[in-house]
PDB file of C-alpha atoms in Angstrom:
ATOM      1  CA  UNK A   1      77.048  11.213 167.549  1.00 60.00           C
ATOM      2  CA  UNK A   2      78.801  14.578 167.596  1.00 76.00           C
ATOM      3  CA  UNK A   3      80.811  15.157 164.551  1.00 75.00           C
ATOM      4  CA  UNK A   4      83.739  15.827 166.515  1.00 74.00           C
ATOM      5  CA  UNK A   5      83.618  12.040 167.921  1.00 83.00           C
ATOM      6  CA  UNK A   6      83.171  11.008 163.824  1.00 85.00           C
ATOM      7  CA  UNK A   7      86.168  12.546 163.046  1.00 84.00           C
ATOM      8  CA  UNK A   8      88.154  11.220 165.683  1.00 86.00           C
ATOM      9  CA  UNK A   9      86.862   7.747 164.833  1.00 91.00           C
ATOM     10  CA  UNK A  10      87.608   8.484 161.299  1.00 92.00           C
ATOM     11  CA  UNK A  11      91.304   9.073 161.757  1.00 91.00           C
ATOM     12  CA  UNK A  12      91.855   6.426 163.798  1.00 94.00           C
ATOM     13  CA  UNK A  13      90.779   4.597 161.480  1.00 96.00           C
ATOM     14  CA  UNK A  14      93.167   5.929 159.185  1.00 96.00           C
ATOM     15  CA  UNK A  15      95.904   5.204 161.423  1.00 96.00           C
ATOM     16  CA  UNK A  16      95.289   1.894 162.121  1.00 97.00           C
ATOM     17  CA  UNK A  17      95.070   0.915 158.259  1.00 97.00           C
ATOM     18  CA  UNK A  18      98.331   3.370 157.429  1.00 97.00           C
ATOM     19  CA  UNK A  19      99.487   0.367 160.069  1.00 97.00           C
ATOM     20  CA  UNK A  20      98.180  -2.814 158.390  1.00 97.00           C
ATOM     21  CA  UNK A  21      99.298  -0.926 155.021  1.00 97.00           C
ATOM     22  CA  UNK A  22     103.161  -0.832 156.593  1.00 96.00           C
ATOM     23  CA  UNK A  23     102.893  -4.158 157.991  1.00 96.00           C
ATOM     24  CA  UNK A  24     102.220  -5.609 154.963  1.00 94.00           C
ATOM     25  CA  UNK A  25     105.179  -4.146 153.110  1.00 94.00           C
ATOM     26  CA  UNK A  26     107.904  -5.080 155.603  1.00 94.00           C
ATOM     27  CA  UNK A  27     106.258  -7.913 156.495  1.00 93.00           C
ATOM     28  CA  UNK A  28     107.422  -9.484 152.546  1.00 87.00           C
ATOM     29  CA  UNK A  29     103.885  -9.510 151.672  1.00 85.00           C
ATOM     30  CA  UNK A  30     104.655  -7.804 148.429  1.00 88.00           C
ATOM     31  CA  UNK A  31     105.437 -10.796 145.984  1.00 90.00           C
ATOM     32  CA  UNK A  32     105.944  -8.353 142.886  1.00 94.00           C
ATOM     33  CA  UNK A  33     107.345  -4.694 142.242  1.00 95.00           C
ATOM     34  CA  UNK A  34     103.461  -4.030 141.472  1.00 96.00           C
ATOM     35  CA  UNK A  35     102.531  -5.209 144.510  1.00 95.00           C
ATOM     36  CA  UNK A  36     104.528  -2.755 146.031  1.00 95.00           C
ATOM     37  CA  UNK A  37     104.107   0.093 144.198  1.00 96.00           C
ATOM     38  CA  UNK A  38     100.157  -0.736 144.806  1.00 96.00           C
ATOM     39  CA  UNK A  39     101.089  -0.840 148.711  1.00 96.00           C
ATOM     40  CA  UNK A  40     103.091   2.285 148.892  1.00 96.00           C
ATOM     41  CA  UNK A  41     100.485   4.262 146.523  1.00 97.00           C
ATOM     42  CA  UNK A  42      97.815   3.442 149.219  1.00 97.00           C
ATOM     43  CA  UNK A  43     100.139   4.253 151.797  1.00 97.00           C
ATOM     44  CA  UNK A  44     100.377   7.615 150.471  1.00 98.00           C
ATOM     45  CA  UNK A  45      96.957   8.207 150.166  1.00 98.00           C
ATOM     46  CA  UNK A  46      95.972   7.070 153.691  1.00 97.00           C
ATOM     47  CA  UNK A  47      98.353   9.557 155.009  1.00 97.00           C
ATOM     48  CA  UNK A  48      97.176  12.177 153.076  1.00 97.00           C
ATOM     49  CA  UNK A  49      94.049  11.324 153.997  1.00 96.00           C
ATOM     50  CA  UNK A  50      94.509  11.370 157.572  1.00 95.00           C
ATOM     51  CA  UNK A  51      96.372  15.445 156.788  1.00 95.00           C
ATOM     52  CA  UNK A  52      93.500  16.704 155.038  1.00 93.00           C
ATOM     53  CA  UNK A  53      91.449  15.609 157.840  1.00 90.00           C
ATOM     54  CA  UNK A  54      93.582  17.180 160.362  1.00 89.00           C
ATOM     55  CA  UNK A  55      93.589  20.261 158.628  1.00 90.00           C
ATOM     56  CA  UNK A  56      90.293  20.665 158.247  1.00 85.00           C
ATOM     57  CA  UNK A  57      89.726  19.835 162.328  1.00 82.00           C
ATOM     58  CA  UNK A  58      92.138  22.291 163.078  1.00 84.00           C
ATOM     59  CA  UNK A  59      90.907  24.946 160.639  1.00 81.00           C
ATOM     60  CA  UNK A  60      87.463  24.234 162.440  1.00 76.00           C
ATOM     61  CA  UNK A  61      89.090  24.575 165.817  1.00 70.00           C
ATOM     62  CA  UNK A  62      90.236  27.930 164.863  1.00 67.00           C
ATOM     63  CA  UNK A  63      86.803  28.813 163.306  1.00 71.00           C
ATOM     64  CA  UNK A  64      85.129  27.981 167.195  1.00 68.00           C
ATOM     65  CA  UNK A  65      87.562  29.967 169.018  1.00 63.00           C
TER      66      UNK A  65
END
């Protein structure tokens, strides 16, 4: 597997957890302010997860060219 194609799988990954993450919060699954706080910490991660890993494709991108 090319790294490229890991990468790719990687962040949509991300994505589609940043989605079940969402989901869960306006879907009422949150039964306590901790719950929330838990969901929207996670949240927060995911996405800056999914930056970092952006950044470093693009800085990679850059590095090729």
């Amino acid at each position: 597997m090319r790294i490229e194609n890991f990468f790719t799988y990687y962040k949509n990954q991300l994505i589609s957890r940043q989605k079940q993450v969402e989901e869960s919060i306006l879907g009422g699954l949150c039964k306590s302010w901790d719950d929330y706080r838990y969901l929207t910490g996670k949240l927060d991660a995911l996405k800056q997860e999914e930056q970092e890993l952006t950044d470093l494709l693009k800085k990679q991108e850059l590095e090729d060219d």
